[in-house]
Structures are given as structure tokens and as C-alpha cells.
Amino acid sequence: VRFAEGEKIIAYAPISSMGWSIGIVRPLSSVLAPVNQTEELIRSEMTSAAVDITTDKQEMLNRFLLGSILLLLLVSLLAFVFSRYITRPIGVLMDATRVIGSGDLSTQVTLHTGDEFEELGNHFNRMSENLTRVMETLRRTTAEKERYSTELDIAREIQQSFLPQTIPVTTGLDMAARSLMAREVGGDFFDIFPFEV
């Protein structure tokens, strides 16, 4: 109900035993004051909650960003360590290959990786040892071949010394002789003896 002083609320209740009714007139603002306070409180809490949500959201975003950066750094570090783990044995094998290629067959590869790289290093060491044995055999064989060749040269000279160096000149007869050996030395000899008939 509107009054000159403002809006008011009238509430009444009949008292049947007496035939009366009791009425109360109150200003609308005093009746709605608890509602308005509750509304203000709700708005205040909603504003506070919105600020908290925004703050929490920003904090979560920052944590997510920091976590992503840390995860990226961790993955990069793991990739670096893993690549070093893989490439280090390859580098060791490459260095040993260069040294052996330069002629140093005593080089040994030491790898303790427990995988195919260690097995490859062991094969590499066996190859180096085998090459050393082959080179030693080759040196011995070459030395023996040179000694054998020298002895054959001496034998050839001795055999050539058994052959006549000059052919005697005989009137009315032309003579020539030649000794061709099948290989380094031969077993056939000849000699020329002049005699008169």
C-alpha cells in the first residue's frame, strides 16, 4: 500500500475468539532490509568469488606454464643425455677407426654399455688383434720371400758361372749357346770343349 511516507506493508491476522483482527503496518524498506542485506552479501560473496576464481585461474595458468617449461627443459635434458649416451660409443668407435686407419693396430676400444655398442667394440678389438697377427705374418712372409729371392739370385749367379762365358772360335763352324731357365734357376748345364780331329 502506498502512503505519503513511502510504501508500507500491512499484515493482519483475525482473532476469532474475540472477533477482532490485529494488523501491523511496517515500512517496506524495514521488511525488505534482510532481503537487501542478503542480496548485498550474495553480491559481495559473488564478487569475492569471481576475484578468487580469476586469481586461482591465473595462478593455475602460471603453474601450468611453469610446469610446461620445466617439462620442456626436462625433456630437452633427457634428449641431450640420451643422445650423448648413444653418440658417445659411436664417437669412441670412430676415433679408434681413425687411429687404426693411420696404422696403429694396438688400439683397443673400451666400452661398458652392456648393449650392441659394447659387442661392436669387442668385435672391433678382435679385428684389431687379427689384423696385427696378419700384418706380422705378412712381415715374416715378406722377409722370407726376400731372403728366398736373394738366395735364388745367388743360385742363378752360381749356375751362370758354371756355363762357359765365351764360345771358342772354330774355322768353318759357327756356334752359339744359350741357357734359358724355366723359373729362377735351372738344372741343365752345357760346356764347349775344343778338340782337333
JSON list of C-alpha atoms in Angstrom, two decimals:
[
{"chain": "A", "resi": 1, "resn": "VAL", "atom": "CA", "xyz": [0.00, 0.00, 0.00]},
{"chain": "A", "resi": 2, "resn": "ARG", "atom": "CA", "xyz": [1.33, 3.43, -0.80]},
{"chain": "A", "resi": 3, "resn": "PHE", "atom": "CA", "xyz": [1.37, 6.07, 1.83]},
{"chain": "A", "resi": 4, "resn": "ALA", "atom": "CA", "xyz": [2.72, 9.58, 1.76]},
{"chain": "A", "resi": 5, "resn": "GLU", "atom": "CA", "xyz": [5.76, 8.45, 3.74]},
{"chain": "A", "resi": 6, "resn": "GLY", "atom": "CA", "xyz": [6.51, 5.65, 1.25]},
{"chain": "A", "resi": 7, "resn": "GLU", "atom": "CA", "xyz": [5.44, 2.11, 0.62]},
{"chain": "A", "resi": 8, "resn": "LYS", "atom": "CA", "xyz": [4.29, 0.07, 3.56]},
{"chain": "A", "resi": 9, "resn": "ILE", "atom": "CA", "xyz": [3.22, -3.48, 4.12]},
{"chain": "A", "resi": 10, "resn": "ILE", "atom": "CA", "xyz": [0.13, -4.31, 6.10]},
{"chain": "A", "resi": 11, "resn": "ALA", "atom": "CA", "xyz": [-0.16, -7.69, 7.72]},
{"chain": "A", "resi": 12, "resn": "TYR", "atom": "CA", "xyz": [-3.15, -8.75, 9.75]},
{"chain": "A", "resi": 13, "resn": "ALA", "atom": "CA", "xyz": [-4.47, -11.81, 11.48]},
{"chain": "A", "resi": 14, "resn": "PRO", "atom": "CA", "xyz": [-8.04, -12.37, 12.77]},
{"chain": "A", "resi": 15, "resn": "ILE", "atom": "CA", "xyz": [-8.55, -13.31, 16.40]},
{"chain": "A", "resi": 16, "resn": "SER", "atom": "CA", "xyz": [-11.74, -15.33, 16.10]},
{"chain": "A", "resi": 17, "resn": "SER", "atom": "CA", "xyz": [-12.41, -15.81, 19.80]},
{"chain": "A", "resi": 18, "resn": "MET", "atom": "CA", "xyz": [-12.77, -12.07, 20.25]},
{"chain": "A", "resi": 19, "resn": "GLY", "atom": "CA", "xyz": [-13.96, -11.12, 16.82]},
{"chain": "A", "resi": 20, "resn": "TRP", "atom": "CA", "xyz": [-11.06, -8.86, 16.35]},
{"chain": "A", "resi": 21, "resn": "SER", "atom": "CA", "xyz": [-8.21, -8.62, 13.86]},
{"chain": "A", "resi": 22, "resn": "ILE", "atom": "CA", "xyz": [-4.71, -7.47, 14.60]},
{"chain": "A", "resi": 23, "resn": "GLY", "atom": "CA", "xyz": [-2.89, -5.57, 11.91]},
{"chain": "A", "resi": 24, "resn": "ILE", "atom": "CA", "xyz": [0.66, -4.47, 11.66]},
{"chain": "A", "resi": 25, "resn": "VAL", "atom": "CA", "xyz": [1.87, -1.77, 9.33]},
{"chain": "A", "resi": 26, "resn": "ARG", "atom": "CA", "xyz": [5.56, -1.73, 8.56]},
{"chain": "A", "resi": 27, "resn": "PRO", "atom": "CA", "xyz": [7.60, 0.22, 6.08]},
{"chain": "A", "resi": 28, "resn": "LEU", "atom": "CA", "xyz": [8.51, -1.88, 3.05]},
{"chain": "A", "resi": 29, "resn": "SER", "atom": "CA", "xyz": [12.18, -0.99, 3.46]},
{"chain": "A", "resi": 30, "resn": "SER", "atom": "CA", "xyz": [12.29, -2.50, 7.01]},
{"chain": "A", "resi": 31, "resn": "VAL", "atom": "CA", "xyz": [10.66, -5.69, 5.76]},
{"chain": "A", "resi": 32, "resn": "LEU", "atom": "CA", "xyz": [12.95, -5.92, 2.75]},
{"chain": "A", "resi": 33, "resn": "ALA", "atom": "CA", "xyz": [16.08, -4.92, 4.74]},
{"chain": "A", "resi": 34, "resn": "PRO", "atom": "CA", "xyz": [17.08, -8.53, 5.50]},
{"chain": "A", "resi": 35, "resn": "VAL", "atom": "CA", "xyz": [16.48, -9.43, 1.83]},
{"chain": "A", "resi": 36, "resn": "ASN", "atom": "CA", "xyz": [18.57, -6.46, 0.71]},
{"chain": "A", "resi": 37, "resn": "GLN", "atom": "CA", "xyz": [21.30, -7.35, 3.20]},
{"chain": "A", "resi": 38, "resn": "THR", "atom": "CA", "xyz": [21.24, -10.94, 1.93]},
{"chain": "A", "resi": 39, "resn": "GLU", "atom": "CA", "xyz": [21.35, -9.67, -1.66]},
{"chain": "A", "resi": 40, "resn": "GLU", "atom": "CA", "xyz": [24.32, -7.39, -0.85]},
{"chain": "A", "resi": 41, "resn": "LEU", "atom": "CA", "xyz": [26.02, -10.22, 0.95]},
{"chain": "A", "resi": 42, "resn": "ILE", "atom": "CA", "xyz": [25.45, -12.54, -2.02]},
{"chain": "A", "resi": 43, "resn": "ARG", "atom": "CA", "xyz": [26.75, -9.88, -4.44]},
{"chain": "A", "resi": 44, "resn": "SER", "atom": "CA", "xyz": [29.78, -9.28, -2.23]},
{"chain": "A", "resi": 45, "resn": "GLU", "atom": "CA", "xyz": [30.47, -13.02, -1.99]},
{"chain": "A", "resi": 46, "resn": "MET", "atom": "CA", "xyz": [29.98, -13.43, -5.76]},
{"chain": "A", "resi": 47, "resn": "THR", "atom": "CA", "xyz": [32.40, -10.55, -6.45]},
{"chain": "A", "resi": 48, "resn": "SER", "atom": "CA", "xyz": [34.87, -12.04, -3.97]},
{"chain": "A", "resi": 49, "resn": "ALA", "atom": "CA", "xyz": [34.38, -15.50, -5.52]},
{"chain": "A", "resi": 50, "resn": "ALA", "atom": "CA", "xyz": [34.88, -14.04, -9.03]},
{"chain": "A", "resi": 51, "resn": "VAL", "atom": "CA", "xyz": [38.11, -12.37, -7.90]},
{"chain": "A", "resi": 52, "resn": "ASP", "atom": "CA", "xyz": [39.21, -15.62, -6.23]},
{"chain": "A", "resi": 53, "resn": "ILE", "atom": "CA", "xyz": [38.32, -17.63, -9.33]},
{"chain": "A", "resi": 54, "resn": "THR", "atom": "CA", "xyz": [40.21, -15.17, -11.56]},
{"chain": "A", "resi": 55, "resn": "THR", "atom": "CA", "xyz": [43.19, -15.26, -9.18]},
{"chain": "A", "resi": 56, "resn": "ASP", "atom": "CA", "xyz": [43.05, -19.06, -8.97]},
{"chain": "A", "resi": 57, "resn": "LYS", "atom": "CA", "xyz": [42.67, -19.30, -12.73]},
{"chain": "A", "resi": 58, "resn": "GLN", "atom": "CA", "xyz": [45.69, -17.04, -13.26]},
{"chain": "A", "resi": 59, "resn": "GLU", "atom": "CA", "xyz": [47.66, -18.98, -10.65]},
{"chain": "A", "resi": 60, "resn": "MET", "atom": "CA", "xyz": [46.75, -22.29, -12.32]},
{"chain": "A", "resi": 61, "resn": "LEU", "atom": "CA", "xyz": [47.69, -20.87, -15.69]},
{"chain": "A", "resi": 62, "resn": "ASN", "atom": "CA", "xyz": [51.04, -19.72, -14.28]},
{"chain": "A", "resi": 63, "resn": "ARG", "atom": "CA", "xyz": [51.60, -23.13, -12.69]},
{"chain": "A", "resi": 64, "resn": "PHE", "atom": "CA", "xyz": [50.68, -24.85, -15.95]},
{"chain": "A", "resi": 65, "resn": "LEU", "atom": "CA", "xyz": [53.04, -22.57, -17.88]},
{"chain": "A", "resi": 66, "resn": "LEU", "atom": "CA", "xyz": [55.84, -23.13, -15.36]},
{"chain": "A", "resi": 67, "resn": "GLY", "atom": "CA", "xyz": [55.17, -26.89, -15.39]},
{"chain": "A", "resi": 68, "resn": "SER", "atom": "CA", "xyz": [55.23, -26.88, -19.20]},
{"chain": "A", "resi": 69, "resn": "ILE", "atom": "CA", "xyz": [58.54, -25.01, -19.23]},
{"chain": "A", "resi": 70, "resn": "LEU", "atom": "CA", "xyz": [60.01, -27.38, -16.63]},
{"chain": "A", "resi": 71, "resn": "LEU", "atom": "CA", "xyz": [58.72, -30.38, -18.58]},
{"chain": "A", "resi": 72, "resn": "LEU", "atom": "CA", "xyz": [60.22, -28.99, -21.78]},
{"chain": "A", "resi": 73, "resn": "LEU", "atom": "CA", "xyz": [63.55, -28.45, -20.02]},
{"chain": "A", "resi": 74, "resn": "LEU", "atom": "CA", "xyz": [63.42, -31.96, -18.56]},
{"chain": "A", "resi": 75, "resn": "VAL", "atom": "CA", "xyz": [62.62, -33.49, -21.95]},
{"chain": "A", "resi": 76, "resn": "SER", "atom": "CA", "xyz": [65.43, -31.47, -23.55]},
{"chain": "A", "resi": 77, "resn": "LEU", "atom": "CA", "xyz": [67.86, -32.57, -20.86]},
{"chain": "A", "resi": 78, "resn": "LEU", "atom": "CA", "xyz": [66.79, -36.21, -21.22]},
{"chain": "A", "resi": 79, "resn": "ALA", "atom": "CA", "xyz": [67.11, -35.96, -25.01]},
{"chain": "A", "resi": 80, "resn": "PHE", "atom": "CA", "xyz": [70.61, -34.48, -24.62]},
{"chain": "A", "resi": 81, "resn": "VAL", "atom": "CA", "xyz": [71.67, -37.16, -22.12]},
{"chain": "A", "resi": 82, "resn": "PHE", "atom": "CA", "xyz": [70.14, -39.92, -24.22]},
{"chain": "A", "resi": 83, "resn": "SER", "atom": "CA", "xyz": [71.77, -38.64, -27.40]},
{"chain": "A", "resi": 84, "resn": "ARG", "atom": "CA", "xyz": [75.14, -38.44, -25.59]},
{"chain": "A", "resi": 85, "resn": "TYR", "atom": "CA", "xyz": [74.57, -41.99, -24.34]},
{"chain": "A", "resi": 86, "resn": "ILE", "atom": "CA", "xyz": [74.01, -43.14, -27.92]},
{"chain": "A", "resi": 87, "resn": "THR", "atom": "CA", "xyz": [76.60, -41.00, -29.70]},
{"chain": "A", "resi": 88, "resn": "ARG", "atom": "CA", "xyz": [79.46, -41.41, -27.18]},
{"chain": "A", "resi": 89, "resn": "PRO", "atom": "CA", "xyz": [80.11, -45.07, -28.14]},
{"chain": "A", "resi": 90, "resn": "ILE", "atom": "CA", "xyz": [79.88, -44.15, -31.81]},
{"chain": "A", "resi": 91, "resn": "GLY", "atom": "CA", "xyz": [82.44, -41.39, -31.23]},
{"chain": "A", "resi": 92, "resn": "VAL", "atom": "CA", "xyz": [84.76, -43.83, -29.43]},
{"chain": "A", "resi": 93, "resn": "LEU", "atom": "CA", "xyz": [84.49, -46.29, -32.34]},
{"chain": "A", "resi": 94, "resn": "MET", "atom": "CA", "xyz": [85.10, -43.52, -34.89]},
{"chain": "A", "resi": 95, "resn": "ASP", "atom": "CA", "xyz": [88.22, -42.33, -33.02]},
{"chain": "A", "resi": 96, "resn": "ALA", "atom": "CA", "xyz": [89.56, -45.89, -32.86]},
{"chain": "A", "resi": 97, "resn": "THR", "atom": "CA", "xyz": [88.86, -46.32, -36.59]},
{"chain": "A", "resi": 98, "resn": "ARG", "atom": "CA", "xyz": [90.91, -43.20, -37.36]},
{"chain": "A", "resi": 99, "resn": "VAL", "atom": "CA", "xyz": [93.81, -44.41, -35.21]},
{"chain": "A", "resi": 100, "resn": "ILE", "atom": "CA", "xyz": [93.79, -47.89, -36.76]},
{"chain": "A", "resi": 101, "resn": "GLY", "atom": "CA", "xyz": [93.44, -46.34, -40.22]},
{"chain": "A", "resi": 102, "resn": "SER", "atom": "CA", "xyz": [96.65, -44.40, -39.53]},
{"chain": "A", "resi": 103, "resn": "GLY", "atom": "CA", "xyz": [98.46, -47.71, -38.87]},
{"chain": "A", "resi": 104, "resn": "ASP", "atom": "CA", "xyz": [98.32, -48.09, -35.08]},
{"chain": "A", "resi": 105, "resn": "LEU", "atom": "CA", "xyz": [96.85, -51.59, -34.73]},
{"chain": "A", "resi": 106, "resn": "SER", "atom": "CA", "xyz": [97.42, -51.71, -30.97]},
{"chain": "A", "resi": 107, "resn": "THR", "atom": "CA", "xyz": [94.37, -49.54, -30.32]},
{"chain": "A", "resi": 108, "resn": "GLN", "atom": "CA", "xyz": [91.74, -51.13, -28.09]},
{"chain": "A", "resi": 109, "resn": "VAL", "atom": "CA", "xyz": [88.16, -49.93, -27.68]},
{"chain": "A", "resi": 110, "resn": "THR", "atom": "CA", "xyz": [86.83, -49.88, -24.12]},
{"chain": "A", "resi": 111, "resn": "LEU", "atom": "CA", "xyz": [83.04, -49.67, -23.92]},
{"chain": "A", "resi": 112, "resn": "HIS", "atom": "CA", "xyz": [80.94, -50.83, -20.96]},
{"chain": "A", "resi": 113, "resn": "THR", "atom": "CA", "xyz": [77.44, -50.06, -22.20]},
{"chain": "A", "resi": 114, "resn": "GLY", "atom": "CA", "xyz": [76.01, -53.56, -21.90]},
{"chain": "A", "resi": 115, "resn": "ASP", "atom": "CA", "xyz": [74.42, -53.38, -25.35]},
{"chain": "A", "resi": 116, "resn": "GLU", "atom": "CA", "xyz": [75.26, -53.76, -29.03]},
{"chain": "A", "resi": 117, "resn": "PHE", "atom": "CA", "xyz": [77.85, -50.97, -28.83]},
{"chain": "A", "resi": 118, "resn": "GLU", "atom": "CA", "xyz": [79.90, -52.95, -26.29]},
{"chain": "A", "resi": 119, "resn": "GLU", "atom": "CA", "xyz": [79.62, -56.05, -28.51]},
{"chain": "A", "resi": 120, "resn": "LEU", "atom": "CA", "xyz": [80.69, -54.00, -31.52]},
{"chain": "A", "resi": 121, "resn": "GLY", "atom": "CA", "xyz": [83.66, -52.67, -29.52]},
{"chain": "A", "resi": 122, "resn": "ASN", "atom": "CA", "xyz": [84.66, -56.25, -28.64]},
{"chain": "A", "resi": 123, "resn": "HIS", "atom": "CA", "xyz": [84.45, -57.25, -32.33]},
{"chain": "A", "resi": 124, "resn": "PHE", "atom": "CA", "xyz": [86.49, -54.18, -33.15]},
{"chain": "A", "resi": 125, "resn": "ASN", "atom": "CA", "xyz": [89.19, -55.27, -30.67]},
{"chain": "A", "resi": 126, "resn": "ARG", "atom": "CA", "xyz": [89.26, -58.80, -32.11]},
{"chain": "A", "resi": 127, "resn": "MET", "atom": "CA", "xyz": [89.54, -57.34, -35.62]},
{"chain": "A", "resi": 128, "resn": "SER", "atom": "CA", "xyz": [92.47, -55.20, -34.48]},
{"chain": "A", "resi": 129, "resn": "GLU", "atom": "CA", "xyz": [94.19, -58.24, -32.93]},
{"chain": "A", "resi": 130, "resn": "ASN", "atom": "CA", "xyz": [93.59, -60.30, -36.08]},
{"chain": "A", "resi": 131, "resn": "LEU", "atom": "CA", "xyz": [94.96, -57.51, -38.26]},
{"chain": "A", "resi": 132, "resn": "THR", "atom": "CA", "xyz": [98.05, -57.36, -36.02]},
{"chain": "A", "resi": 133, "resn": "ARG", "atom": "CA", "xyz": [98.58, -61.13, -36.47]},
{"chain": "A", "resi": 134, "resn": "VAL", "atom": "CA", "xyz": [98.02, -60.90, -40.23]},
{"chain": "A", "resi": 135, "resn": "MET", "atom": "CA", "xyz": [100.48, -57.99, -40.50]},
{"chain": "A", "resi": 136, "resn": "GLU", "atom": "CA", "xyz": [103.09, -59.94, -38.50]},
{"chain": "A", "resi": 137, "resn": "THR", "atom": "CA", "xyz": [102.59, -63.00, -40.72]},
{"chain": "A", "resi": 138, "resn": "LEU", "atom": "CA", "xyz": [102.85, -60.77, -43.78]},
{"chain": "A", "resi": 139, "resn": "ARG", "atom": "CA", "xyz": [106.11, -59.24, -42.49]},
{"chain": "A", "resi": 140, "resn": "ARG", "atom": "CA", "xyz": [107.57, -62.70, -41.84]},
{"chain": "A", "resi": 141, "resn": "THR", "atom": "CA", "xyz": [106.40, -63.98, -45.21]},
{"chain": "A", "resi": 142, "resn": "THR", "atom": "CA", "xyz": [107.79, -60.91, -46.98]},
{"chain": "A", "resi": 143, "resn": "ALA", "atom": "CA", "xyz": [111.13, -61.28, -45.19]},
{"chain": "A", "resi": 144, "resn": "GLU", "atom": "CA", "xyz": [111.27, -64.99, -46.07]},
{"chain": "A", "resi": 145, "resn": "LYS", "atom": "CA", "xyz": [110.35, -64.21, -49.67]},
{"chain": "A", "resi": 146, "resn": "GLU", "atom": "CA", "xyz": [113.08, -61.56, -49.89]},
{"chain": "A", "resi": 147, "resn": "ARG", "atom": "CA", "xyz": [115.59, -64.00, -48.35]},
{"chain": "A", "resi": 148, "resn": "TYR", "atom": "CA", "xyz": [114.42, -66.71, -50.76]},
{"chain": "A", "resi": 149, "resn": "SER", "atom": "CA", "xyz": [114.68, -64.29, -53.70]},
{"chain": "A", "resi": 150, "resn": "THR", "atom": "CA", "xyz": [118.22, -63.31, -52.62]},
{"chain": "A", "resi": 151, "resn": "GLU", "atom": "CA", "xyz": [119.21, -66.97, -52.33]},
{"chain": "A", "resi": 152, "resn": "LEU", "atom": "CA", "xyz": [117.74, -67.67, -55.78]},
{"chain": "A", "resi": 153, "resn": "ASP", "atom": "CA", "xyz": [119.71, -64.73, -57.21]},
{"chain": "A", "resi": 154, "resn": "ILE", "atom": "CA", "xyz": [122.90, -66.18, -55.70]},
{"chain": "A", "resi": 155, "resn": "ALA", "atom": "CA", "xyz": [122.00, -69.67, -57.04]},
{"chain": "A", "resi": 156, "resn": "ARG", "atom": "CA", "xyz": [121.36, -68.18, -60.50]},
{"chain": "A", "resi": 157, "resn": "GLU", "atom": "CA", "xyz": [124.75, -66.45, -60.45]},
{"chain": "A", "resi": 158, "resn": "ILE", "atom": "CA", "xyz": [126.45, -69.69, -59.36]},
{"chain": "A", "resi": 159, "resn": "GLN", "atom": "CA", "xyz": [124.71, -71.64, -62.11]},
{"chain": "A", "resi": 160, "resn": "GLN", "atom": "CA", "xyz": [125.62, -68.96, -64.65]},
{"chain": "A", "resi": 161, "resn": "SER", "atom": "CA", "xyz": [129.24, -69.21, -63.52]},
{"chain": "A", "resi": 162, "resn": "PHE", "atom": "CA", "xyz": [129.21, -72.97, -64.41]},
{"chain": "A", "resi": 163, "resn": "LEU", "atom": "CA", "xyz": [128.32, -72.11, -68.01]},
{"chain": "A", "resi": 164, "resn": "PRO", "atom": "CA", "xyz": [131.07, -71.09, -70.45]},
{"chain": "A", "resi": 165, "resn": "GLN", "atom": "CA", "xyz": [131.47, -67.34, -70.68]},
{"chain": "A", "resi": 166, "resn": "THR", "atom": "CA", "xyz": [132.90, -67.41, -74.22]},
{"chain": "A", "resi": 167, "resn": "ILE", "atom": "CA", "xyz": [132.49, -69.76, -77.14]},
{"chain": "A", "resi": 168, "resn": "PRO", "atom": "CA", "xyz": [135.73, -70.76, -78.84]},
{"chain": "A", "resi": 169, "resn": "VAL", "atom": "CA", "xyz": [136.08, -69.73, -82.47]},
{"chain": "A", "resi": 170, "resn": "THR", "atom": "CA", "xyz": [136.46, -72.66, -84.84]},
{"chain": "A", "resi": 171, "resn": "THR", "atom": "CA", "xyz": [137.19, -72.27, -88.55]},
{"chain": "A", "resi": 172, "resn": "GLY", "atom": "CA", "xyz": [134.30, -73.35, -90.72]},
{"chain": "A", "resi": 173, "resn": "LEU", "atom": "CA", "xyz": [131.89, -73.69, -87.84]},
{"chain": "A", "resi": 174, "resn": "ASP", "atom": "CA", "xyz": [129.52, -71.14, -86.30]},
{"chain": "A", "resi": 175, "resn": "MET", "atom": "CA", "xyz": [128.39, -71.95, -82.76]},
{"chain": "A", "resi": 176, "resn": "ALA", "atom": "CA", "xyz": [126.02, -70.31, -80.34]},
{"chain": "A", "resi": 177, "resn": "ALA", "atom": "CA", "xyz": [124.62, -71.36, -77.00]},
{"chain": "A", "resi": 178, "resn": "ARG", "atom": "CA", "xyz": [122.02, -70.06, -74.63]},
{"chain": "A", "resi": 179, "resn": "SER", "atom": "CA", "xyz": [120.62, -71.31, -71.32]},
{"chain": "A", "resi": 180, "resn": "LEU", "atom": "CA", "xyz": [117.00, -70.35, -70.59]},
{"chain": "A", "resi": 181, "resn": "MET", "atom": "CA", "xyz": [115.84, -71.33, -67.17]},
{"chain": "A", "resi": 182, "resn": "ALA", "atom": "CA", "xyz": [112.21, -72.29, -66.63]},
{"chain": "A", "resi": 183, "resn": "ARG", "atom": "CA", "xyz": [112.00, -70.17, -63.48]},
{"chain": "A", "resi": 184, "resn": "GLU", "atom": "CA", "xyz": [114.63, -68.59, -61.29]},
{"chain": "A", "resi": 185, "resn": "VAL", "atom": "CA", "xyz": [117.12, -71.45, -61.57]},
{"chain": "A", "resi": 186, "resn": "GLY", "atom": "CA", "xyz": [117.55, -74.42, -63.88]},
{"chain": "A", "resi": 187, "resn": "GLY", "atom": "CA", "xyz": [119.24, -77.80, -63.74]},
{"chain": "A", "resi": 188, "resn": "ASP", "atom": "CA", "xyz": [120.69, -78.13, -67.27]},
{"chain": "A", "resi": 189, "resn": "PHE", "atom": "CA", "xyz": [124.33, -77.32, -67.91]},
{"chain": "A", "resi": 190, "resn": "PHE", "atom": "CA", "xyz": [126.46, -77.36, -71.01]},
{"chain": "A", "resi": 191, "resn": "ASP", "atom": "CA", "xyz": [130.08, -76.75, -71.82]},
{"chain": "A", "resi": 192, "resn": "ILE", "atom": "CA", "xyz": [132.11, -76.43, -75.01]},
{"chain": "A", "resi": 193, "resn": "PHE", "atom": "CA", "xyz": [135.43, -78.27, -75.37]},
{"chain": "A", "resi": 194, "resn": "PRO", "atom": "CA", "xyz": [137.52, -77.56, -78.47]},
{"chain": "A", "resi": 195, "resn": "PHE", "atom": "CA", "xyz": [139.46, -80.54, -79.84]},
{"chain": "A", "resi": 196, "resn": "GLU", "atom": "CA", "xyz": [141.22, -81.25, -83.12]},
{"chain": "A", "resi": 197, "resn": "VAL", "atom": "CA", "xyz": [140.46, -84.23, -85.34]}
]
